[in-house]
XYZ file of C-alpha atoms in Angstrom:
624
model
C 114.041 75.809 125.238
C 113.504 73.029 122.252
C 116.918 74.184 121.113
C 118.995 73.455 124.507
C 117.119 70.824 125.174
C 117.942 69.385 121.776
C 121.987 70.269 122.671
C 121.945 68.422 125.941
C 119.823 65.184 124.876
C 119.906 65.156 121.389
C 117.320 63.132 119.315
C 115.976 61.979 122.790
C 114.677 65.512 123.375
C 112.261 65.315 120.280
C 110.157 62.953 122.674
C 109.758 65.667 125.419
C 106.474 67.425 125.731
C 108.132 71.761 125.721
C 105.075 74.166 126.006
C 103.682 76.816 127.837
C 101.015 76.235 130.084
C 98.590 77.522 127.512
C 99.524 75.139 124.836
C 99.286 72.576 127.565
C 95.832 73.422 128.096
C 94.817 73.404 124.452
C 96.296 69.624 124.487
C 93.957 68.957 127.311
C 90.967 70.402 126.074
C 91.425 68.906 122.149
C 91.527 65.575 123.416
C 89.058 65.339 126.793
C 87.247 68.881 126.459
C 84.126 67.095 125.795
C 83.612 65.840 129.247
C 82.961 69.638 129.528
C 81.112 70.109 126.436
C 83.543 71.201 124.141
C 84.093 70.134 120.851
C 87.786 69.770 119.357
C 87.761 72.413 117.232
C 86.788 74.946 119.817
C 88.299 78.006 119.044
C 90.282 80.863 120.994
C 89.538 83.844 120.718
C 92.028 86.335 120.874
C 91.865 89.978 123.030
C 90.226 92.073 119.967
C 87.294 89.530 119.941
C 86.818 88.905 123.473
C 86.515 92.994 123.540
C 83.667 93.092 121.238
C 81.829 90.123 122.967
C 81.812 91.570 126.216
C 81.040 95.325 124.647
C 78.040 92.972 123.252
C 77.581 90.974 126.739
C 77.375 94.691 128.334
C 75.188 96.697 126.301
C 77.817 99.095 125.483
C 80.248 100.963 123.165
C 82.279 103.047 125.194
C 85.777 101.076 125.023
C 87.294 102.210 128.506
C 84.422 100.544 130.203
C 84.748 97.679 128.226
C 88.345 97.472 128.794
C 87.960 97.473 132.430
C 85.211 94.833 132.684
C 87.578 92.555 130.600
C 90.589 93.097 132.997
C 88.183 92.444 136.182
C 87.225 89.463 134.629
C 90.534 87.751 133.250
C 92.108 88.752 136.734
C 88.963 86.863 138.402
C 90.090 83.971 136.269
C 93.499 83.896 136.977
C 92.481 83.724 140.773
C 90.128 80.887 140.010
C 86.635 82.490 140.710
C 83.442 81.849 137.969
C 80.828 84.105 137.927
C 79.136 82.682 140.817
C 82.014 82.711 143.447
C 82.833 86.597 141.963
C 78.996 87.572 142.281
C 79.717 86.176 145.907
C 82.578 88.190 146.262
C 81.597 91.123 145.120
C 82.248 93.995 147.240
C 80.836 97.424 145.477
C 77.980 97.710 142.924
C 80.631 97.788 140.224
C 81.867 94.455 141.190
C 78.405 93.013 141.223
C 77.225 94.236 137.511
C 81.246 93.080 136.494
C 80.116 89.502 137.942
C 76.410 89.284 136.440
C 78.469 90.375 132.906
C 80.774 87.649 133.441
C 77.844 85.164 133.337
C 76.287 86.279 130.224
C 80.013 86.784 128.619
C 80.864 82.753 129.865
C 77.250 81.817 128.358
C 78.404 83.220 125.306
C 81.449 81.766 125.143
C 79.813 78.485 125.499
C 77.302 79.017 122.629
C 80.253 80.030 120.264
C 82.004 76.954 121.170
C 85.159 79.504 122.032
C 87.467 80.075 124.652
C 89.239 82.483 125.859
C 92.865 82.264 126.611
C 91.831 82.422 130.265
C 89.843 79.489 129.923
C 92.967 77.730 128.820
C 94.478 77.067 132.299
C 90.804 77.542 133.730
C 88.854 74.427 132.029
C 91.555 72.102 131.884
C 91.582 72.438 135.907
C 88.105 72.197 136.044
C 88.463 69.103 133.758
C 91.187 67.885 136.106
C 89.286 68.052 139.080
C 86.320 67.177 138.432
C 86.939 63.785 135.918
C 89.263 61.341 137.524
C 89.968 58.895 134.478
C 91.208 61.931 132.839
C 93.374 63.091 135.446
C 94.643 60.023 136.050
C 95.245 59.868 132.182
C 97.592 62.594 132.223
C 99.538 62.009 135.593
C 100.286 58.599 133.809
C 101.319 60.771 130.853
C 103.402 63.027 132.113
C 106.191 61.024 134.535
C 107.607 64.070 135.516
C 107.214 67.802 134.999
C 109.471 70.779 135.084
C 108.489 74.126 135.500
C 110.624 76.595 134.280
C 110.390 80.571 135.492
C 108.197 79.295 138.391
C 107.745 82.782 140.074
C 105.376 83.589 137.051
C 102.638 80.981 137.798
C 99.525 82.743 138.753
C 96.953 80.815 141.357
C 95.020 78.258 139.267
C 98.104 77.433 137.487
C 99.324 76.037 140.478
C 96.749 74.315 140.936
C 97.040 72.640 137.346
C 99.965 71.996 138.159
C 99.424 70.235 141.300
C 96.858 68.141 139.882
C 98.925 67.167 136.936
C 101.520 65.504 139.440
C 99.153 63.922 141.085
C 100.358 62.000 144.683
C 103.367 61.100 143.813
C 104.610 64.673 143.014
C 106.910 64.414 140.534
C 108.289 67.443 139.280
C 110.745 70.114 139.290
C 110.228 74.089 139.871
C 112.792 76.283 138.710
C 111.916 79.945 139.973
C 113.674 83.242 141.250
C 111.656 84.980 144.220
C 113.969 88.134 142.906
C 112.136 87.869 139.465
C 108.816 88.053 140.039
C 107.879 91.131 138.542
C 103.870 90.100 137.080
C 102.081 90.893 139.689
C 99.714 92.928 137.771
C 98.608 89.990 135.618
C 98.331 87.552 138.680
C 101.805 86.300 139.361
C 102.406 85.324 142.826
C 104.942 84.796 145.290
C 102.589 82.641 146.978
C 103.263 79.818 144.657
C 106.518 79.962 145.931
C 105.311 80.163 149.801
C 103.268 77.216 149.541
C 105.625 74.558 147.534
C 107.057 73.296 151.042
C 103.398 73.061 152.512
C 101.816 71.451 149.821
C 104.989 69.283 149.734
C 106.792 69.002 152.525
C 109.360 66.401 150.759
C 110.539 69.100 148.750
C 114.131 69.642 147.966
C 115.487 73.291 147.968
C 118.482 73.301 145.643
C 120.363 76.939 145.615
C 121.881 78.024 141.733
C 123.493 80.700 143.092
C 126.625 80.638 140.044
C 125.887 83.334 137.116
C 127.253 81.944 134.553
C 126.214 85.583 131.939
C 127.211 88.885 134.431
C 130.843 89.880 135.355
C 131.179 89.858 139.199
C 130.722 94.180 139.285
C 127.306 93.629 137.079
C 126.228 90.940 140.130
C 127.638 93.171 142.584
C 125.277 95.434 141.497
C 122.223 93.457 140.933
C 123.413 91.492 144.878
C 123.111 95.446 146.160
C 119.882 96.090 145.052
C 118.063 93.320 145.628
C 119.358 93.311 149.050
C 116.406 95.238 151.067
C 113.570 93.079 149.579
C 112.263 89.941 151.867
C 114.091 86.868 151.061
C 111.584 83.382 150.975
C 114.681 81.333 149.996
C 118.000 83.634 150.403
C 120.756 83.471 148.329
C 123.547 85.510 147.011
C 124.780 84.908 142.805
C 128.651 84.744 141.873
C 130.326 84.713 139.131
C 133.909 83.276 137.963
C 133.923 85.517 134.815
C 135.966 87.904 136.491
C 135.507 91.646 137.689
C 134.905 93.075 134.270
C 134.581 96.660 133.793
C 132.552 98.797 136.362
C 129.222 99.843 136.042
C 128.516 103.101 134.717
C 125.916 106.029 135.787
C 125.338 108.290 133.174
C 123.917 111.754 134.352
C 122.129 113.802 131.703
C 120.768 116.463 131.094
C 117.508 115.498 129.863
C 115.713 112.501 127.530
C 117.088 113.798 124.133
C 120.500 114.331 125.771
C 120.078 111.180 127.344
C 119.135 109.554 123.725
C 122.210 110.951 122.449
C 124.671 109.723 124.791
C 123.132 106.342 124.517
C 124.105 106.570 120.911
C 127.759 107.540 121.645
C 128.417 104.873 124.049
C 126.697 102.382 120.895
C 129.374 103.524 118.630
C 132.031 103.748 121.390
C 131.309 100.001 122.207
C 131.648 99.453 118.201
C 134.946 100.645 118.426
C 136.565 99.612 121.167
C 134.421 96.064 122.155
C 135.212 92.426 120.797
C 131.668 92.699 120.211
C 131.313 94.365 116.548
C 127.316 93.718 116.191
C 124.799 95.665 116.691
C 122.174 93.441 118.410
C 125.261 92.858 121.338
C 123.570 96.003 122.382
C 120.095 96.912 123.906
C 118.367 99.854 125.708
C 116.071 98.695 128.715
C 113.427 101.073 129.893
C 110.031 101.451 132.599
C 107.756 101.990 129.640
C 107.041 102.210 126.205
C 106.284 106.072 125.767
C 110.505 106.230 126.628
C 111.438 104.234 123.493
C 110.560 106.942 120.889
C 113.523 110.008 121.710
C 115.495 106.731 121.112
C 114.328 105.670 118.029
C 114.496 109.666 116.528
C 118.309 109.431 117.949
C 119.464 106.094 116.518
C 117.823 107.227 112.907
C 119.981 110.396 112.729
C 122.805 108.032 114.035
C 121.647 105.598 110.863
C 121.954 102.654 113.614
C 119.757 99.984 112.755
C 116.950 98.783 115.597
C 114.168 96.813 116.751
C 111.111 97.754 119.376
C 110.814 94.231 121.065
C 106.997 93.938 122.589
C 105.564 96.322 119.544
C 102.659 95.114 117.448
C 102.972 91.381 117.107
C 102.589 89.953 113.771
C 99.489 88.307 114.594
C 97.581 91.570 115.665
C 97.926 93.390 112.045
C 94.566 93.835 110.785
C 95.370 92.449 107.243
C 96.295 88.656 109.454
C 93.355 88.531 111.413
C 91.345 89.079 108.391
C 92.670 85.789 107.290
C 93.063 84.094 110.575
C 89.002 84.453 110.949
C 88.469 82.175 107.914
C 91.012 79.663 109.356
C 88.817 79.870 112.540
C 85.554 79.114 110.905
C 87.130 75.848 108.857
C 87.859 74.698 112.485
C 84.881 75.830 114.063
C 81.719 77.049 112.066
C 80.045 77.965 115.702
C 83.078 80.961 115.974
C 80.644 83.742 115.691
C 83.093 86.332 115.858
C 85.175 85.026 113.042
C 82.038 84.423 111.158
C 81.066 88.195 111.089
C 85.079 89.257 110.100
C 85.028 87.016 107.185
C 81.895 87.489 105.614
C 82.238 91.048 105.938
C 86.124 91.088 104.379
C 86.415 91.722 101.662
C 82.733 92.783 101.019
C 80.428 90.949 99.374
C 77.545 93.012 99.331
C 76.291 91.600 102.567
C 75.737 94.652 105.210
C 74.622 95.282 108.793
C 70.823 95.104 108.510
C 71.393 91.834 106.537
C 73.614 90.704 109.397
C 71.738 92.166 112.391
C 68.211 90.082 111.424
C 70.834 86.816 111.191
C 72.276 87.183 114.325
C 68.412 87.498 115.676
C 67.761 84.868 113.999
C 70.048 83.142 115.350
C 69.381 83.901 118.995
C 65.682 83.219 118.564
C 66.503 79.698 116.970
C 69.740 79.284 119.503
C 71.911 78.458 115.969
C 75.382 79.803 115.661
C 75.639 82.177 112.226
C 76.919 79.528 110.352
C 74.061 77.544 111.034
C 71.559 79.281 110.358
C 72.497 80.049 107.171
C 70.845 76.759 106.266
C 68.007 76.487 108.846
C 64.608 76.027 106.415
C 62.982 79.055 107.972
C 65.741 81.647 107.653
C 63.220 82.903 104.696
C 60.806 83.984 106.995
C 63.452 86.322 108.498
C 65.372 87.369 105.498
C 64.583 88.375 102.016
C 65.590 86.104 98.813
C 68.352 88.280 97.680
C 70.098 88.347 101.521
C 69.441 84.531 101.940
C 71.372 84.632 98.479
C 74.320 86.080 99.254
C 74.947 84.425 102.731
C 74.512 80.867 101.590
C 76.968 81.315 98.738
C 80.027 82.311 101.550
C 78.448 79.106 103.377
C 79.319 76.710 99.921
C 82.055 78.728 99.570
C 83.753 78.011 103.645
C 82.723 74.282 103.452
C 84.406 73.846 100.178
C 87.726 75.752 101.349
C 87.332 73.469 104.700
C 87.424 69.978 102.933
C 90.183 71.225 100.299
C 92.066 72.306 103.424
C 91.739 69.165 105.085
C 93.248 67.251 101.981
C 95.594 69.837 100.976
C 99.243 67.751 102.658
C 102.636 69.540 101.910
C 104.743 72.620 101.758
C 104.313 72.955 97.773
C 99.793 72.124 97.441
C 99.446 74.501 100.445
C 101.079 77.289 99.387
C 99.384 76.872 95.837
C 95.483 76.698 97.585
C 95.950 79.555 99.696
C 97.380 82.157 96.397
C 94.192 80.737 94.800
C 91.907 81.601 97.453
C 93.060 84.873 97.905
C 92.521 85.422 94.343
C 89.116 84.395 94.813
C 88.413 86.446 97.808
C 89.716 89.549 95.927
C 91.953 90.264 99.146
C 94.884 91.926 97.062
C 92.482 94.551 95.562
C 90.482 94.856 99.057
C 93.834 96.032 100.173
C 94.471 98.305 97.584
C 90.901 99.836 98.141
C 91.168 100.151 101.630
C 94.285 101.554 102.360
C 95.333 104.764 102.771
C 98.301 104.865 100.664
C 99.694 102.249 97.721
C 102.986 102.187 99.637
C 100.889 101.465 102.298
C 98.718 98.845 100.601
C 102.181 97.230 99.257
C 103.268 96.702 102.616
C 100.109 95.132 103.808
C 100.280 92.535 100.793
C 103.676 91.817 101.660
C 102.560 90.876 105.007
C 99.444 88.617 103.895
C 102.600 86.564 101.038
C 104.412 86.272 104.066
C 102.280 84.864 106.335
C 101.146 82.085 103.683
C 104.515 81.557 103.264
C 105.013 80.582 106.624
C 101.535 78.462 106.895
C 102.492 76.831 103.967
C 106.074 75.793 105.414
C 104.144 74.769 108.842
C 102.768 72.443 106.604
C 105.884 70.353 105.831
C 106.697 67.988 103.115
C 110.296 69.040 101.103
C 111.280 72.294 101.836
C 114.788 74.375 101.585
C 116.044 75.904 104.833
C 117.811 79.237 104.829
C 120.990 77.280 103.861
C 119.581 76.151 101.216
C 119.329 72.571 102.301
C 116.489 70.415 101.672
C 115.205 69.281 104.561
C 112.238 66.598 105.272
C 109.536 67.286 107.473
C 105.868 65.019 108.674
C 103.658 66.921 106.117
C 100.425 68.231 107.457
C 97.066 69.247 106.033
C 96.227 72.815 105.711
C 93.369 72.165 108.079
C 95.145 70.777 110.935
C 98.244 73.822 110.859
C 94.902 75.513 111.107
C 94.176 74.651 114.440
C 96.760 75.556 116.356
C 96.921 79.219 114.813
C 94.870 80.665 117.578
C 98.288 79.912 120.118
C 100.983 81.897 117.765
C 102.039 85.183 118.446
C 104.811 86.073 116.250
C 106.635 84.718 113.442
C 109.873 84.477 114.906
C 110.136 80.657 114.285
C 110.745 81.962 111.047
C 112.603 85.234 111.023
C 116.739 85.252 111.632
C 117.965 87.143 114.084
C 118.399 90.450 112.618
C 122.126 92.370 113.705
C 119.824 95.774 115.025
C 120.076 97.170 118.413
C 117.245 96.091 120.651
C 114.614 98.702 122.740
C 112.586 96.832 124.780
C 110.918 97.514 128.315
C 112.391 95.862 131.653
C 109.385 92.971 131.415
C 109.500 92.474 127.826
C 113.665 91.868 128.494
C 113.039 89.200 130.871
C 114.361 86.005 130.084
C 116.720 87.808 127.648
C 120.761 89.056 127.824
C 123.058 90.880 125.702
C 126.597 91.337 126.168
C 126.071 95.381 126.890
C 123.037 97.025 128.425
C 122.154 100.397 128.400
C 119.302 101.040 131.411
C 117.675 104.154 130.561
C 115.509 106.579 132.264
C 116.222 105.312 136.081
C 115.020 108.368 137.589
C 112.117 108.030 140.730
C 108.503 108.218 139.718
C 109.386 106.237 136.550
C 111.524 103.400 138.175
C 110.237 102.674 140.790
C 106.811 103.811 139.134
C 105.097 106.639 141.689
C 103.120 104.847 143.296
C 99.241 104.942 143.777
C 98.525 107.974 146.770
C 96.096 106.201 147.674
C 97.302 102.848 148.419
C 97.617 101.711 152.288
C 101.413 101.456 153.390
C 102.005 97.692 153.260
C 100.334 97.955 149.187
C 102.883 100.952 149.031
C 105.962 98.926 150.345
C 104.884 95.924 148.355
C 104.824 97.701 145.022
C 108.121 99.318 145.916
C 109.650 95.529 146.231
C 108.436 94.419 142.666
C 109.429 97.930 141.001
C 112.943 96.757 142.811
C 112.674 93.186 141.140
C 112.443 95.073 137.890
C 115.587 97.369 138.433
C 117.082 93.673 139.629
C 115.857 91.911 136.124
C 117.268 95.032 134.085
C 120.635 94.713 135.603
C 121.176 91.146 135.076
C 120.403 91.567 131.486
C 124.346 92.442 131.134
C 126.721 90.189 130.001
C 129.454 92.474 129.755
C 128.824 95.989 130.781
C 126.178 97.990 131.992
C 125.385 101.647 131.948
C 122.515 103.481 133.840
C 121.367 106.862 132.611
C 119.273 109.320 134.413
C 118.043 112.496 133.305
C 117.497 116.009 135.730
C 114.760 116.705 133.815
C 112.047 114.968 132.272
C 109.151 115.397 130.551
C 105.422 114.135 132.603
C 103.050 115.352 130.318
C 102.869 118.513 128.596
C 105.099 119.789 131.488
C 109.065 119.405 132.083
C 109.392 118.510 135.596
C 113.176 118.000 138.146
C 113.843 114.828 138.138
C 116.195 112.696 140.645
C 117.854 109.909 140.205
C 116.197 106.341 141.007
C 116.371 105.070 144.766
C 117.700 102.127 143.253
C 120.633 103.724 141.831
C 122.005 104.948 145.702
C 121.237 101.154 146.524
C 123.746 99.584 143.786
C 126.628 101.210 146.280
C 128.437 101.682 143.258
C 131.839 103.300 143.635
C 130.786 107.046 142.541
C 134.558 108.049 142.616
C 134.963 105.905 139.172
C 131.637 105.266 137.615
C 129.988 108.541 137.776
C 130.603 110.340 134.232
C 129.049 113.762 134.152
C 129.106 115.307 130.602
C 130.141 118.455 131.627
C 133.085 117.659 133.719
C 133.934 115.345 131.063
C 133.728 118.149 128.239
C 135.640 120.085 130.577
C 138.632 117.562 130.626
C 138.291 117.201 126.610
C 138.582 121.182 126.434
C 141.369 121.283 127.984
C 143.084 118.013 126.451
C 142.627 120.015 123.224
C 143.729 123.255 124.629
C 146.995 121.336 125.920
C 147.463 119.825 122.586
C 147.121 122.982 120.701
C 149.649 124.680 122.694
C 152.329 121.610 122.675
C 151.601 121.818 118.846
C 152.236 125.574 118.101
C 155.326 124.934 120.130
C 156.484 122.930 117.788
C 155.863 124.539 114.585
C 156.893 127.976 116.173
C 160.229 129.623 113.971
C 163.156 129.583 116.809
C 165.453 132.276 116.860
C 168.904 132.368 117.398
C 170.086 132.840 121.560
């Protein structure tokens, strides 16, 4: 977005505020969080630690259980309710113990001075509504606001986003009722619904030109879309021409299905203005269908990537080091306090910890600080008391080098020296499985100081090998907004590999040719719930046909669409038909349709042909 922004206003765009609403809310919470008794170095906790907290909140270690209290209460936060209103709410027993949880878990938060990333569209409307000069602060701020992929916003994001606008309701919503396929994490259509209530001056403007898919590829998408509800109707065209039809691949099965995926790769090699590798990607339902294609495109020696795998941020060796960076912003992060003092060890173990952390309690002190309360003695013996105020010298001194640490060069210089001190190479080594394995780890841990260090600015070289000049920053303050990164892509190249990815992980994404794999019913659209009244039945039947709409306009340039007559649903092989969704494309079957074995047929006997016109030739004539 910073990028095409930057192409259409140039320098100008450098002044525009681009973030998600998350990052948004961080803004408003650093700077006015205190009117809700926040400090600004609160920190957010990510989904690992807000796991163990609410195992801790509930008395439990059975990880399903805990799983399913934390989904109840991040989609209870998403539709704007607090403990109170959900305790209100509650309609079975379950609900009612999820509710009283919630309390304790919010409490919690509130002692750790943490967040979750919930609570980052959450607060800031609570801070919103509830503190005019700060409101008013922030309409004056922000003159106008546009809202890109609008069909996404969830409940209480609207309502951020309404007060953020204030009266005067400046802004612009760019959404696609077609697209809204997150309705399991609290997307909703109703946003959409209620713009023209909630403003009836509102301007509809239709973008009904594609300006990526060929007019069969829109066809297509136009087709299947078609039987869903319409809340503003609309029909896309294209003037890139009628390309080459769409393609329905029948197979025989998922490995035969890999397979032909792979020949129509290396076909498209061939024959395609379109020599690389990542022009091409493979769009599934789910992530359990990416690995026959993986084993396929390895014998094939084609090169890959799994979009949507294990982010960056989530390897074990990162958050190790991401939980010190959280306790130089915020010494009250409880959770990060019990990851770093424990890794690498330091001769400091559970019993030590566990009469701390009642300590603690007792004395309402976050870990941190109660390392130096005067009557931690009385809890602890010498030796403990020891051990745990050394790692407290030890964080305050890493926090004020941090915070004077400016530059590209001193920061990656402090942080090799404090993993030497830390030991974290040969905690590695020790606690892996393998060296290989250990190797790769390290690799990971250079590579993500690498990358703090160049967030950290000062003279750097680009991958051109330019030097380039960036505002340098202190260690401590690239610090605090590590809590909101993901992924390291502002730092990787885009690597020529063929791309897996699911249908909602593509979103957003194109590629010149798309290969949508594994359209068969109960996997697209998903079999739905038995259960489930008819109008939840019908409804989850629309998004699943949102999906199939998003996969298809993924293409560029052509699109294939496999199916399979058998498939494997557990341990068992099951018949499988083809995809409801494929009938409603209206596709012309007389052209598109490829079946292998009438198409093996035809090669048979265009080598059978040729054979015979050859022997023909080289056959000794005799005289007549």
């Amino acid at each position: 977005m910073r990028e095409r922004a930057r192409e259409l206003a140039g320098k100008a765009a450098g002044e525009v505020l681009i973030c998600t609403f998350h990052a948004l809310g961080v803004r408003l919470l650093r700077e006015d969080g205190a009117a809700l008794g926040l400090k600004p170095q609160f920190s957010i906790l990510d989904s690992d630690d807000v796991l163990g907290l609410i195992k801790d909140c509930g008395a439990t270690t059975d990880l399903a259980t805990a799983r399913q209290w934390q989904w109840t209460i991040s989609r209870w936060k998403n539709a704007g309710l607090d403990a109170t209103t959900a305790q209100a709410q509650a309609g079975s027993e379950g609900e009612r113990q999820a509710a009283q949880l919630m309390a304790r878990y919010q409490e919690r938060l509130a002692a750790y001075q943490s967040v979750d990333f919930d609570d980052l569209i959450g607060l800031p409307l609570r801070l919103l509504r509830h503190h005019e000069p700060v409101a008013q602060k922030w309409q004056a701020r922000l003159a106008h606001v546009l809202v890109d992929e609008y069909q996404d916003t969830n409940a209480t994001q609207y309502e951020l986003l309404k007060l953020l606008v204030g009266p005067a309701g400046h802004f612009t919503a760019v959404g696609d009722d077609d697209q809204s396929i997150y309705g399991w994490r609290g997307a909703t259509l109703d946003n959409l619904k209620r713009l023209p209530q909630d403003f009836p001056r509102l301007k509809v403007v239709k973008l009904e030109q594609n300006y990526r898919s060929t007019a069969a590829i829109l066809r297509a998408a136009n087709n299947v879309i078609g039987p869903n509800p319409k809340l503003f109707p609309k029909r896309l065209f294209s003037e890139l021409g009628e390309g080459e039809p769409v393609r329905v691949l029948e197979c025989d099965h998922e490995a035969h299905e890999a397979d032909r995926a792979v020949a129509r790769i290396q076909s498209l090699r061939q024959t395609s203005p379109h020599k690389a590798w990542r022009d091409v990607a493979i769009l599934y339902r789910a992530n359990h269908q990416a690995r026959v294609f993986e084993q396929a495109l390895r014998r094939a020696q084609i090169p890959y990537k799994v979009s949507g795998g294990t982010s960056f941020f989530d390897r074990a060796e990162i958050k190790d080091l991401c939980a010190w960076l959280r306790l130089w912003i915020n010494e009250e992060d409880d959770p990060a306090f019990l990851r770093a003092v424990t890794i690498p060890k330091r001769g400091i173990g559970h019993q030590t910890l566990g009469a701390l952390s009642e300590f603690a309690g007792k004395a309402r002190l976050s870990l941190f600080g109660a390392l130096f309360s005067h009557s931690l003695s009385a809890a602890l013996p010498t030796r403990a008391i020891g051990s745990l105020k050394e790692f407290g010298r030890e964080l305050n001194e890493l926090r004020y080098r941090a915070g004077h640490t400016l530059g590209h060069e001193a920061a990656r210089a402090f942080l090799s020296d404090w993993l030497k001190a830390i030991g974290y190479e040969k905690h590695l080594y020790d606690s892996s499985d393998t060296e290989p394995q250990a190797a790769a780890r390290w690799h990971n841990v250079l590579e993500f100081c690498d990358w703090m260090a160049g967030r950290c600015g000062g003279q750097i070289d680009d991958a051109a090998g330019v030097t380039v000049s960036q505002q340098r920053k202190s260690l401590l303050e690239v610090a605090q907004t590590i809590s909101l990164i993901s992924t390291l892509n502002e730092r990787e190249q885009d690597p020529d590999v063929v791309t897996l990815s699911t249908l909602h992980a593509a979103k957003g994404l194109e590629w010149p040719h798309v290969i949508l794999a594994g359209v068969v019913e109960g996997l697209l659209p998903f079999r739905p719930d038995e259960e489930a009244g008819s109008a939840q039945r019908a409804a989850r039947i629309e998004e699943e046909r949102r999906l199939m709409y998003v996969g298809i306009t993924r293409a560029r340039t052509s699109l294939a669409v496999s199916w399979t007559r058998r498939r494997k649903r557990g341990r068992e092989i099951v018949a499988a038909q083809p995809s409801r969704f494929i009938a409603e494309m209206a596709l012309d079957q007389a052209t598109v349709r490829e079946d292998p074995r009438e198409k093996l047929k035809a090669l048979r006997a265009e080598f059978a042909r040729r054979a015979a016109a050859q022997a023909a030739d080289t056959a000794p004539h005799t005289p007549g």
